[in-house]
mmCIF file with all atom_site columns, C-alpha atoms in Angstrom:
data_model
loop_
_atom_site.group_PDB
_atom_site.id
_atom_site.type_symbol
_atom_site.label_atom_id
_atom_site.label_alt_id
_atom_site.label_comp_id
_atom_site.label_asym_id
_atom_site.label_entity_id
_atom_site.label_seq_id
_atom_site.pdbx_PDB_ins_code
_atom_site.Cartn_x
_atom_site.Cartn_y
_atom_site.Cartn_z
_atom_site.occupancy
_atom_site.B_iso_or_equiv
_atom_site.pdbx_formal_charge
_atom_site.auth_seq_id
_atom_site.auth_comp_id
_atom_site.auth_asym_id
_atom_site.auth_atom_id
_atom_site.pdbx_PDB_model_num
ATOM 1   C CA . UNK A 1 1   ? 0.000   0.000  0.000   1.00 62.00 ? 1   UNK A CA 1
ATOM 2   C CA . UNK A 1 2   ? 1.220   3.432  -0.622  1.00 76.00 ? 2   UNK A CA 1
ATOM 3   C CA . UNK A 1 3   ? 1.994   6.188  1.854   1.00 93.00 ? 3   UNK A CA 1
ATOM 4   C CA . UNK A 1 4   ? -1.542  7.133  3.435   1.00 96.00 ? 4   UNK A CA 1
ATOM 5   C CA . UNK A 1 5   ? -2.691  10.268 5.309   1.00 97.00 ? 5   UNK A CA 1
ATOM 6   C CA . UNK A 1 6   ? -6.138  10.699 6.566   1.00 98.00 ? 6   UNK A CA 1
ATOM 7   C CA . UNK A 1 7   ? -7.331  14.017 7.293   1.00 98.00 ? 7   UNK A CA 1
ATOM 8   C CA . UNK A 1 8   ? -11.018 14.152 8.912   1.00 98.00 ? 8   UNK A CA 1
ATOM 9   C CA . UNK A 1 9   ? -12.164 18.065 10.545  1.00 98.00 ? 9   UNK A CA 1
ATOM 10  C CA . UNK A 1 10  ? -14.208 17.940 13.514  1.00 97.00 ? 10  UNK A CA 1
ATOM 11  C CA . UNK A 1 11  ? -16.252 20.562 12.044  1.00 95.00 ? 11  UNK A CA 1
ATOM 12  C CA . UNK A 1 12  ? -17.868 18.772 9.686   1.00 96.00 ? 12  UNK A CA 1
ATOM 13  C CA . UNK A 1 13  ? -17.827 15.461 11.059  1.00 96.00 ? 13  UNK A CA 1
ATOM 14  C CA . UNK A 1 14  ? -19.536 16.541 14.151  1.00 95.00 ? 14  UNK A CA 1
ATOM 15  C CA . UNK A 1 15  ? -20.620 14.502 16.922  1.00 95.00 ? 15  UNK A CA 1
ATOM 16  C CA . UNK A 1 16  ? -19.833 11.333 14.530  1.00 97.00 ? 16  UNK A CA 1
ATOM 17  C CA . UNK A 1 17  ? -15.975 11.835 14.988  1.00 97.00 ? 17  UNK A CA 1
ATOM 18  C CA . UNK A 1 18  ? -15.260 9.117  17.236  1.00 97.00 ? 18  UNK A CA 1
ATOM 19  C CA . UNK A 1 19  ? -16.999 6.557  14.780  1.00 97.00 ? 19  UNK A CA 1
ATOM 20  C CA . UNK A 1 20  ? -15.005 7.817  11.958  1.00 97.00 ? 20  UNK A CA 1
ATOM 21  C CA . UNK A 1 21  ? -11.831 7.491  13.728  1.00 98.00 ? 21  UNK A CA 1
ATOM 22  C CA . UNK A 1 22  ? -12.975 3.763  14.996  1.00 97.00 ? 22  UNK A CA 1
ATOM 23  C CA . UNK A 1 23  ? -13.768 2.686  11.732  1.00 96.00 ? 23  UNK A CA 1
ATOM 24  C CA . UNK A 1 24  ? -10.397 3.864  10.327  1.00 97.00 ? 24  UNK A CA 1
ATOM 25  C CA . UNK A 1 25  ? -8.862  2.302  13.391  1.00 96.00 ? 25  UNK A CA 1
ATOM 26  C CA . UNK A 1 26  ? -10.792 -0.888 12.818  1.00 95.00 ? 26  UNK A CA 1
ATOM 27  C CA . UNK A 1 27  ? -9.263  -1.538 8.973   1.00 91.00 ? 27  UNK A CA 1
ATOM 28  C CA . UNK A 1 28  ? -6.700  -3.802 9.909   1.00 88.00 ? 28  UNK A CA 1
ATOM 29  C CA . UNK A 1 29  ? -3.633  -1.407 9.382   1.00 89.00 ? 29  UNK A CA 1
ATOM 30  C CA . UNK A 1 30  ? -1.071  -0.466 12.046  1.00 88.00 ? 30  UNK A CA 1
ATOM 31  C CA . UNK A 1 31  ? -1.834  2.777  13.908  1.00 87.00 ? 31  UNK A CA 1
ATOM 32  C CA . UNK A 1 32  ? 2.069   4.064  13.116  1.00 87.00 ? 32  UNK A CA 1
ATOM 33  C CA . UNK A 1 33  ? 1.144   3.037  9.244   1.00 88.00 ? 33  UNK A CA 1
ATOM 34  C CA . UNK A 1 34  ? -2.021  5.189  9.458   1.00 94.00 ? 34  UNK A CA 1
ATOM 35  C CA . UNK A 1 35  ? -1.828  8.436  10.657  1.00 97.00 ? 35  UNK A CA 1
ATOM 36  C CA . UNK A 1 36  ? -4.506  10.387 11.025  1.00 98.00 ? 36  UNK A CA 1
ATOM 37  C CA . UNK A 1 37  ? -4.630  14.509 11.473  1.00 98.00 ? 37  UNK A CA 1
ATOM 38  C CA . UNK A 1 38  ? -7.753  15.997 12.961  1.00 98.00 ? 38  UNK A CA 1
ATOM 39  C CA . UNK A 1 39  ? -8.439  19.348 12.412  1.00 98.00 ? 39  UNK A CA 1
ATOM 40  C CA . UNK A 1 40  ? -10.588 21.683 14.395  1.00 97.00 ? 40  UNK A CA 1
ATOM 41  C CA . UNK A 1 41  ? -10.725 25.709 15.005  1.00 95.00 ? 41  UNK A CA 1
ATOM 42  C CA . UNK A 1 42  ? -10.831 24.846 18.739  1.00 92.00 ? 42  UNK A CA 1
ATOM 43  C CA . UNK A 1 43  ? -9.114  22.884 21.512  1.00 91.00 ? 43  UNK A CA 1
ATOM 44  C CA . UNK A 1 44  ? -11.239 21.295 23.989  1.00 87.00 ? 44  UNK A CA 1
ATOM 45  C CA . UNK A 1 45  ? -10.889 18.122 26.304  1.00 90.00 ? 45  UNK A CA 1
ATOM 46  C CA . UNK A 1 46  ? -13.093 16.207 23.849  1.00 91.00 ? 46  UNK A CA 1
ATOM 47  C CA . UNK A 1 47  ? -10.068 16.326 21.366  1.00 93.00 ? 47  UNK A CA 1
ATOM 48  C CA . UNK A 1 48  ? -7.745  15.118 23.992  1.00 93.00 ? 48  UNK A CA 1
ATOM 49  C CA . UNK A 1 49  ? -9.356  12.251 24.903  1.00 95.00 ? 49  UNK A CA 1
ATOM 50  C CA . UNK A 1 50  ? -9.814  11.395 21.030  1.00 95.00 ? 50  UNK A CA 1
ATOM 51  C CA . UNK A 1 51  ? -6.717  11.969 20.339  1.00 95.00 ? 51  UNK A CA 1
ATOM 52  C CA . UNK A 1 52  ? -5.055  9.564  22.808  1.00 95.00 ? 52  UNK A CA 1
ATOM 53  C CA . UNK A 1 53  ? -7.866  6.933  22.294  1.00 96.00 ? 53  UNK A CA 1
ATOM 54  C CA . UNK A 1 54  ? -7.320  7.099  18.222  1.00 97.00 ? 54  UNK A CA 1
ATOM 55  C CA . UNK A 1 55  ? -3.977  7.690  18.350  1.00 96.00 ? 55  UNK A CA 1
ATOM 56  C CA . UNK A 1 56  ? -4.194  11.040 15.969  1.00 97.00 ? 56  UNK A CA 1
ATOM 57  C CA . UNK A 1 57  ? -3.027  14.049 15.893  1.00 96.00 ? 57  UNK A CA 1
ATOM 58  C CA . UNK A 1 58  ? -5.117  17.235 16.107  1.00 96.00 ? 58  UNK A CA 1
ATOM 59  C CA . UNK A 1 59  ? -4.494  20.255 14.298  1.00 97.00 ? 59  UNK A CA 1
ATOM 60  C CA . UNK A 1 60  ? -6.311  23.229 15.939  1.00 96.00 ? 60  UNK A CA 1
ATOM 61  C CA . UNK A 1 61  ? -6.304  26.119 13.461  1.00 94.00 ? 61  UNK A CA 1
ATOM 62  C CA . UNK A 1 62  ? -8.639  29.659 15.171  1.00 92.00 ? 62  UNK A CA 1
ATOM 63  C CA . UNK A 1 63  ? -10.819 31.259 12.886  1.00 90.00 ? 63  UNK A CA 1
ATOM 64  C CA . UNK A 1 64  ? -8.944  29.580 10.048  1.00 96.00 ? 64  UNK A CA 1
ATOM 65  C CA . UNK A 1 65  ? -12.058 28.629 7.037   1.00 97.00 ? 65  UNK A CA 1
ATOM 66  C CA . UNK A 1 66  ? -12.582 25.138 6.171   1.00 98.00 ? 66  UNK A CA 1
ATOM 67  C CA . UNK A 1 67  ? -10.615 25.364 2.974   1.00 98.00 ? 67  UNK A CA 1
ATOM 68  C CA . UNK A 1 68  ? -7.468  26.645 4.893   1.00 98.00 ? 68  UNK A CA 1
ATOM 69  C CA . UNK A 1 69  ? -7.502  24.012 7.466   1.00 98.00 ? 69  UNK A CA 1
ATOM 70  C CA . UNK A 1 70  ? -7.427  21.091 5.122   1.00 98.00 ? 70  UNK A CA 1
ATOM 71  C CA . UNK A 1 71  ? -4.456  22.813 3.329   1.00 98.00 ? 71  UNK A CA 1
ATOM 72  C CA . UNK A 1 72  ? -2.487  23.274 6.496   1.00 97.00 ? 72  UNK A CA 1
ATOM 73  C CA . UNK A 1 73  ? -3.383  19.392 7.398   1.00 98.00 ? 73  UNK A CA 1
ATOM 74  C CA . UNK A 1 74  ? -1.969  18.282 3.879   1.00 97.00 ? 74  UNK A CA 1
ATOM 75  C CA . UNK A 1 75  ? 1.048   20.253 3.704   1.00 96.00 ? 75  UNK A CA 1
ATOM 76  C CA . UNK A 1 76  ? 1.656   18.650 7.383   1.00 96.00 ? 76  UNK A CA 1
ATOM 77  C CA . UNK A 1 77  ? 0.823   15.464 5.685   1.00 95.00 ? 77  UNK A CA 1
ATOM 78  C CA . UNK A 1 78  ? 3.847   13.982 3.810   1.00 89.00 ? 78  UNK A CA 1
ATOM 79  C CA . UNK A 1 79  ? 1.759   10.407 2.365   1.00 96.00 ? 79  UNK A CA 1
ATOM 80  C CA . UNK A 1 80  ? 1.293   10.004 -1.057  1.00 96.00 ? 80  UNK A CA 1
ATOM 81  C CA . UNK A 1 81  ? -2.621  9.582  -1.068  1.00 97.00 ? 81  UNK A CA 1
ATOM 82  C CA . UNK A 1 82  ? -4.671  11.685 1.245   1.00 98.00 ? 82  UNK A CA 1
ATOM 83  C CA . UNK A 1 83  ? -7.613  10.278 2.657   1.00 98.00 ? 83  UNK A CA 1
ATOM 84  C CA . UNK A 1 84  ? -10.439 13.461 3.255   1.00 98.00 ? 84  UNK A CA 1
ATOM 85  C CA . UNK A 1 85  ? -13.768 13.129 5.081   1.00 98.00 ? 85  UNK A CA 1
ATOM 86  C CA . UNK A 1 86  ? -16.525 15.527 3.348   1.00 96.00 ? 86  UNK A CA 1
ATOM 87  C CA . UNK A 1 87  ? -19.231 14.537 5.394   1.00 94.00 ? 87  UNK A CA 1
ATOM 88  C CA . UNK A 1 88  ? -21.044 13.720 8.888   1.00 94.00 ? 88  UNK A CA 1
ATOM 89  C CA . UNK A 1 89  ? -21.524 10.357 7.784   1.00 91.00 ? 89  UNK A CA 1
ATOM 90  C CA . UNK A 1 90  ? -18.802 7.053  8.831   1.00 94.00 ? 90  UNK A CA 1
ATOM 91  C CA . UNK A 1 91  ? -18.323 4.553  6.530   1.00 94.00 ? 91  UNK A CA 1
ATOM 92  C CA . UNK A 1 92  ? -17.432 0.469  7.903   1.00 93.00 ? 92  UNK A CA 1
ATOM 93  C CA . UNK A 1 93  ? -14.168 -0.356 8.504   1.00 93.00 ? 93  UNK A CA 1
ATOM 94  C CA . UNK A 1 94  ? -14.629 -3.218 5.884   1.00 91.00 ? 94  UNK A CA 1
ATOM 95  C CA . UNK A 1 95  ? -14.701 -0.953 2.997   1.00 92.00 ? 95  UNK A CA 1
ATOM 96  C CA . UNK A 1 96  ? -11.363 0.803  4.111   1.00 92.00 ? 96  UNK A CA 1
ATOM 97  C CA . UNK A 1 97  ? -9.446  -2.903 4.095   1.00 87.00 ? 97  UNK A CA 1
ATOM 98  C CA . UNK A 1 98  ? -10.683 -3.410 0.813   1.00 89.00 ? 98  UNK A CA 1
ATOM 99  C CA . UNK A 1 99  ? -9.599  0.147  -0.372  1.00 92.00 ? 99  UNK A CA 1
ATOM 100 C CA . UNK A 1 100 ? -6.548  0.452  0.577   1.00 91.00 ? 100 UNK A CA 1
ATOM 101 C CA . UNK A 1 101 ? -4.912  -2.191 -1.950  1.00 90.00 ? 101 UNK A CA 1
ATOM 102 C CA . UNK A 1 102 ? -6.546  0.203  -4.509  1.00 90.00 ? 102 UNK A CA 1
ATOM 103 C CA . UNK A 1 103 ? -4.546  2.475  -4.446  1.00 93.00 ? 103 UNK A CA 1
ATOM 104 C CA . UNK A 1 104 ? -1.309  0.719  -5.298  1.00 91.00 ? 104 UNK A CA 1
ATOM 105 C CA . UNK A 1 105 ? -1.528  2.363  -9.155  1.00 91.00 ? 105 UNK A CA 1
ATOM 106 C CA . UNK A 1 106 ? -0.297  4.850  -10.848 1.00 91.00 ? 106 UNK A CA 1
ATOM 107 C CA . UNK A 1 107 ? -3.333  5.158  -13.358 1.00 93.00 ? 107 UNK A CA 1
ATOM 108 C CA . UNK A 1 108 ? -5.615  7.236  -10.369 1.00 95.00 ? 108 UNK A CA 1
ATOM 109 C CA . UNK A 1 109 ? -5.497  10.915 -8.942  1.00 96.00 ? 109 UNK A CA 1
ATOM 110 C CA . UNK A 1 110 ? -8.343  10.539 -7.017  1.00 96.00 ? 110 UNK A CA 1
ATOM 111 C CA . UNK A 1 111 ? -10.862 7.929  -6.023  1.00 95.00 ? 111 UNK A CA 1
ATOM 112 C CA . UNK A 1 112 ? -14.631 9.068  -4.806  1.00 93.00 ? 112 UNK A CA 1
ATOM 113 C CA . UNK A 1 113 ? -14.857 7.024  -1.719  1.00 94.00 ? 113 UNK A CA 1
ATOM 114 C CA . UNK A 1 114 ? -18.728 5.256  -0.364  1.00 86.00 ? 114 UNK A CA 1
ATOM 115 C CA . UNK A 1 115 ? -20.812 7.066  -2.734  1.00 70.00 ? 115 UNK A CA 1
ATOM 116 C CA . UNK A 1 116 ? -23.121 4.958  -4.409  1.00 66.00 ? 116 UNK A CA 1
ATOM 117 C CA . UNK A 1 117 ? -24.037 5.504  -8.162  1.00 61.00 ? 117 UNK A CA 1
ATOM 118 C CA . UNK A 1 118 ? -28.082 6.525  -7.830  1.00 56.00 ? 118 UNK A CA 1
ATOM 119 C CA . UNK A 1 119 ? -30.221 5.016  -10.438 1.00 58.00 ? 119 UNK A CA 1
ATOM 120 C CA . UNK A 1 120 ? -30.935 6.619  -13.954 1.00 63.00 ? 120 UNK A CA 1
ATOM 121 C CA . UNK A 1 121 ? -33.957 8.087  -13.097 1.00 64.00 ? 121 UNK A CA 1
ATOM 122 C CA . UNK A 1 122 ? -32.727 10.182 -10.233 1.00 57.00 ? 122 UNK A CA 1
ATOM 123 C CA . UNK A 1 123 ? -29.483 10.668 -12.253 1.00 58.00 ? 123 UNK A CA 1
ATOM 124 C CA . UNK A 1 124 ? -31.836 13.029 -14.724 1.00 63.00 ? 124 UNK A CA 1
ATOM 125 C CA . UNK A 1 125 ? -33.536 14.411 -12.569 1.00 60.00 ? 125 UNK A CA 1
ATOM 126 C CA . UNK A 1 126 ? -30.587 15.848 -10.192 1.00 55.00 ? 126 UNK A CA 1
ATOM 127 C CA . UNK A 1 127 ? -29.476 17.501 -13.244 1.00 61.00 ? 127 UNK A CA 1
ATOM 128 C CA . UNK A 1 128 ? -32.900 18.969 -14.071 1.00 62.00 ? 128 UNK A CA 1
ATOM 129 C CA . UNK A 1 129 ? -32.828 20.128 -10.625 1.00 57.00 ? 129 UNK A CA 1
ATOM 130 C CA . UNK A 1 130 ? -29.413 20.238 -9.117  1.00 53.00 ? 130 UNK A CA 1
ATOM 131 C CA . UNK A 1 131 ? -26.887 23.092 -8.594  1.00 46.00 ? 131 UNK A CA 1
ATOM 132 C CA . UNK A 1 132 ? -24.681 21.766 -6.391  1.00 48.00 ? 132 UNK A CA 1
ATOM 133 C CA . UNK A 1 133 ? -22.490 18.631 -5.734  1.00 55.00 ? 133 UNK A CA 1
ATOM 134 C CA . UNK A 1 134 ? -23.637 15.404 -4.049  1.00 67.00 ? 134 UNK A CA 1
ATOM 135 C CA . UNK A 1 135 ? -20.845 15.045 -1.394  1.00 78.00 ? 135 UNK A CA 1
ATOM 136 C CA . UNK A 1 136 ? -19.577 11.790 -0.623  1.00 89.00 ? 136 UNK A CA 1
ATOM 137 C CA . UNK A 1 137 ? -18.561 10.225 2.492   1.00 94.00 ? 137 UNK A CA 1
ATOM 138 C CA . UNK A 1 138 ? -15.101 10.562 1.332   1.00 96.00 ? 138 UNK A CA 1
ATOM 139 C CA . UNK A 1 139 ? -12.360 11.381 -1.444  1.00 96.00 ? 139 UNK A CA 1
ATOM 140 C CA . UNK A 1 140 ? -9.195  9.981  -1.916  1.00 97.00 ? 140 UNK A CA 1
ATOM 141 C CA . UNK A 1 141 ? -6.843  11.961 -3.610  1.00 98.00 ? 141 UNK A CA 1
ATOM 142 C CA . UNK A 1 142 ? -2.876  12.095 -4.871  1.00 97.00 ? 142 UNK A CA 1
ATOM 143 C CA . UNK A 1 143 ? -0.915  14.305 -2.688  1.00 96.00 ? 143 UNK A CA 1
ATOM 144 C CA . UNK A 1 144 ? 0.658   15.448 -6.041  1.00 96.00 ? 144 UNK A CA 1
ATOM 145 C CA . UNK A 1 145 ? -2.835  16.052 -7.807  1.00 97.00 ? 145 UNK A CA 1
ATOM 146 C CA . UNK A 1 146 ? -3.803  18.145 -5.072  1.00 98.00 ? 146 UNK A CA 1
ATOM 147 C CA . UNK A 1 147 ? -0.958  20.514 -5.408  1.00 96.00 ? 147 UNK A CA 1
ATOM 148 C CA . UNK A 1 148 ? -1.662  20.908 -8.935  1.00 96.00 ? 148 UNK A CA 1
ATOM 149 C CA . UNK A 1 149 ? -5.475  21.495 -8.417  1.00 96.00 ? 149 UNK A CA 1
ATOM 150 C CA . UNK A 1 150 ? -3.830  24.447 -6.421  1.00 96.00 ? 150 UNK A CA 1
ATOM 151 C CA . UNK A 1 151 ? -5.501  22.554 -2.671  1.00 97.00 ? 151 UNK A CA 1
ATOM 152 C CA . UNK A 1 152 ? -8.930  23.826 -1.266  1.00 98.00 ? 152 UNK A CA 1
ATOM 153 C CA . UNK A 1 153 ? -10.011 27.342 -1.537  1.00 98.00 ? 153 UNK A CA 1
ATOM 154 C CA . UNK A 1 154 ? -8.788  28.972 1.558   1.00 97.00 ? 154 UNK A CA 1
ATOM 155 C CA . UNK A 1 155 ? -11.579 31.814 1.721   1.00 97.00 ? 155 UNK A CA 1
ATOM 156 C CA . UNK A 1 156 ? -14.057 29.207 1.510   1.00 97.00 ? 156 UNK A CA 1
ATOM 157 C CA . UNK A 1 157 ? -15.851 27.560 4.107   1.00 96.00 ? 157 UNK A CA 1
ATOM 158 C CA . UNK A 1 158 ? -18.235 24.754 5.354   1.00 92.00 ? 158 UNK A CA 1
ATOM 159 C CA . UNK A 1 159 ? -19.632 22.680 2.115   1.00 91.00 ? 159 UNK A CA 1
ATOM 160 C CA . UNK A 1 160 ? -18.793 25.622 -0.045  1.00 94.00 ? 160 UNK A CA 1
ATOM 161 C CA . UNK A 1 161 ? -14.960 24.548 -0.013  1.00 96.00 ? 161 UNK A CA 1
ATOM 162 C CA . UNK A 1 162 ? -15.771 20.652 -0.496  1.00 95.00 ? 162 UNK A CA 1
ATOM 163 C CA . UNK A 1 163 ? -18.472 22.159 -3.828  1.00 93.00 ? 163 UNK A CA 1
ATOM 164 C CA . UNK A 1 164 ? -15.237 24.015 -5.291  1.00 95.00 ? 164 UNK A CA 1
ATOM 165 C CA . UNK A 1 165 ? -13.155 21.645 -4.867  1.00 96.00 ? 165 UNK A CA 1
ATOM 166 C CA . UNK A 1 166 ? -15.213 18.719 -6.380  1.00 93.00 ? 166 UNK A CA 1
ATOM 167 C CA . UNK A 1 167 ? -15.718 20.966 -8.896  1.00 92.00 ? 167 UNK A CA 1
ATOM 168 C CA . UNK A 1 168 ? -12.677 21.969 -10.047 1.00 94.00 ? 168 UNK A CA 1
ATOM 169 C CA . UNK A 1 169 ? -11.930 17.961 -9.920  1.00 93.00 ? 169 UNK A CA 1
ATOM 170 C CA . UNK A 1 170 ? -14.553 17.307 -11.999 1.00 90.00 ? 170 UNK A CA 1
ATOM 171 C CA . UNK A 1 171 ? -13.233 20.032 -14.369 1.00 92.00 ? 171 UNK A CA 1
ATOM 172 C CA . UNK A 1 172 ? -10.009 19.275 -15.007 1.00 93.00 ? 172 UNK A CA 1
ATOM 173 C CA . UNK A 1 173 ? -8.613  16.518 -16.704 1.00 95.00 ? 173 UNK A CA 1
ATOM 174 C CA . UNK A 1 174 ? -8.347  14.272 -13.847 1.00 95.00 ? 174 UNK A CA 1
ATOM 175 C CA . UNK A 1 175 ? -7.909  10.583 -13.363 1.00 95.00 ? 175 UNK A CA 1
ATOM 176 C CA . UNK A 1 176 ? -11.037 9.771  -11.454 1.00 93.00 ? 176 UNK A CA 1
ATOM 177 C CA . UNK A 1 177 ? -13.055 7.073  -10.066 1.00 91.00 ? 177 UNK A CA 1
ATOM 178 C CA . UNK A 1 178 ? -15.668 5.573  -7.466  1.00 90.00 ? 178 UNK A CA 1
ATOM 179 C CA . UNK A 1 179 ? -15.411 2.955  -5.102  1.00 91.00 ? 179 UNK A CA 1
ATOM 180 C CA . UNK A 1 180 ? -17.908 1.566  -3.003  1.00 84.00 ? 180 UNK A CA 1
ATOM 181 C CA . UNK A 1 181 ? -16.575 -1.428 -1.897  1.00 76.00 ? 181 UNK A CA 1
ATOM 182 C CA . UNK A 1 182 ? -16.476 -3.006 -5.567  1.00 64.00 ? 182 UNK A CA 1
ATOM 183 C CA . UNK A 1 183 ? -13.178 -3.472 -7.457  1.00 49.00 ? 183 UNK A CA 1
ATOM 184 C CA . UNK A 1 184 ? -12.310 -0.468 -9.686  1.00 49.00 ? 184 UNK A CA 1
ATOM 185 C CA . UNK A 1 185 ? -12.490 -1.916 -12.689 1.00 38.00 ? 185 UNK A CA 1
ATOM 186 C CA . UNK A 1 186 ? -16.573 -3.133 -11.902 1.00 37.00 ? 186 UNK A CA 1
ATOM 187 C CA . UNK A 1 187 ? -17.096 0.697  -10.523 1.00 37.00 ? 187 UNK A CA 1
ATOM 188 C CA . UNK A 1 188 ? -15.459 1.762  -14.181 1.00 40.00 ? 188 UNK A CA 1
ATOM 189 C CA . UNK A 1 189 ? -17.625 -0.226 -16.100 1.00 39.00 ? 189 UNK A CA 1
ATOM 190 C CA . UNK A 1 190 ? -21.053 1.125  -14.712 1.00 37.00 ? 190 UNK A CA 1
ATOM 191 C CA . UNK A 1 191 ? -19.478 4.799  -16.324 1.00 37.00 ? 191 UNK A CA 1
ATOM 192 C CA . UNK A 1 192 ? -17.851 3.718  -19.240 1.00 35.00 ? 192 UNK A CA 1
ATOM 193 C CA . UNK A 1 193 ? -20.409 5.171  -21.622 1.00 33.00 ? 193 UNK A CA 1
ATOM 194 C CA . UNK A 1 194 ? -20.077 8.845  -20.257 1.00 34.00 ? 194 UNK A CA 1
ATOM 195 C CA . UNK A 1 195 ? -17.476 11.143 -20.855 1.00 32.00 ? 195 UNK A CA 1
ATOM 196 C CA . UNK A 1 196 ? -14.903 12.071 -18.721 1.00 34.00 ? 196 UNK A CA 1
ATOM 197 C CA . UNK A 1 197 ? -16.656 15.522 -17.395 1.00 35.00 ? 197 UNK A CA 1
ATOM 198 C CA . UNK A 1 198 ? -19.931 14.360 -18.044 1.00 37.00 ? 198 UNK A CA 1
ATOM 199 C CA . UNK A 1 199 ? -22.583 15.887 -15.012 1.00 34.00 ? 199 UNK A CA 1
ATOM 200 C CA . UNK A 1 200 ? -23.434 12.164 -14.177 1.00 36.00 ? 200 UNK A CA 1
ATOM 201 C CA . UNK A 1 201 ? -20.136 11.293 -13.159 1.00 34.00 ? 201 UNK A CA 1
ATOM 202 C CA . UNK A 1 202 ? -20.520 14.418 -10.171 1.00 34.00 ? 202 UNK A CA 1
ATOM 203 C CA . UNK A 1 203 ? -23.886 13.125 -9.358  1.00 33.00 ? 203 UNK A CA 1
ATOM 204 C CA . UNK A 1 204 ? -25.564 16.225 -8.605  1.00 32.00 ? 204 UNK A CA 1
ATOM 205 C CA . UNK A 1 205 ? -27.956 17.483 -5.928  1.00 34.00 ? 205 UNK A CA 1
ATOM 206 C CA . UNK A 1 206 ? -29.999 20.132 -4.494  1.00 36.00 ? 206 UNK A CA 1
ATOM 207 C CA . UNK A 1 207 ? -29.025 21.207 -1.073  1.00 35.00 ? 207 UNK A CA 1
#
């Protein structure tokens, strides 16, 4: 498995945090092969006790916007893939054992992680009615790719920086694919007919 970082803010995962970290914790990987940065815009006992339980470590940025805190987390990161939560939502700790092997390529720049492909009908109809994003669970991304994507907005905040960011993935010529606990090359094959920026690959949906 490649070098990887995961970098989950307490902001947005809220009072799931602890079953995030578990479920990372529970894939079957060594803690020292898996670290894990937390970042928050406060300190509090809470993050203490997480930290030491979870063996993380917490970056506690004031007043810094979303976008700025999960820059400062991956330029303190030095893995090859970084592993971001978008939303309040955990995912099992099966799907991370199965995910990590999937990385070991050099055909990827990022991976949409737990997001299930909705069927055609809701498919049209997010893009009759959508202006925003779907945000998955989680997105996997080369450290590399993110540097060139020029990282998160840092003025941005909230699901504003996660919407520009997907975007801006979606735009650009990138290497990209979903997993859902289903090999790549299955998850590939349910997409092959679309082009590489088509809407249906971002799966669109009105907040």
């Amino acid at each position: 498995m490649g070098s990887v970082c995961f970098i989950v803010d307490a902001m947005v995962t809220g009072n799931m945090l602890p079953r995030h970290l578990k479920s990372i914790r529970d894939s079957g990987v060594a803690d020292h092969l898996l670290p894990i940065l937390v970042t928050s815009t406060q300190a509090h006992a809470r993050l203490s006790s997480i930290e030491q339980r979870y063996h993380t470590h917490c970056l506690i940025t004031p007043k810094l916007p979303l976008g700025a805190r999960l820059n400062k987390a991956a330029f303190a990161s030095q893995a090859e893939w970084l592993i971001i939560a978008l939303q309040k939502q955990p995912l099992p700790a099966s799907l991370w054992g199965s995910l990590y092997p999937q990385l070991n390529t050099y055909n990827l720049d990022a991976l949409i992680v737990g997001l299930a492909q909705p069927s055609l009908a809701k498919r049209i109809l997010r893009r009759l009615l959508a202006s925003t994003l779907l945000l998955p669970p989680y997105i996997a991304v080369r450290r590399a790719w993110l540097e060139r994507l020029g990282g998160f907005d840092p003025e941005l905040d909230d699901a504003s920086a996660i919407d520009d960011f997907l975007q801006r993935l979606h735009d650009c010529p990138t290497r990209l694919k979903t997993y859902s606990g289903r090999l790549l090359s299955q998850a590939a094959e349910h997409t092959s007919a679309m082009l590489p920026n088509d809407p249906d690959l971002a799966y669109t949906s009105k907040r």
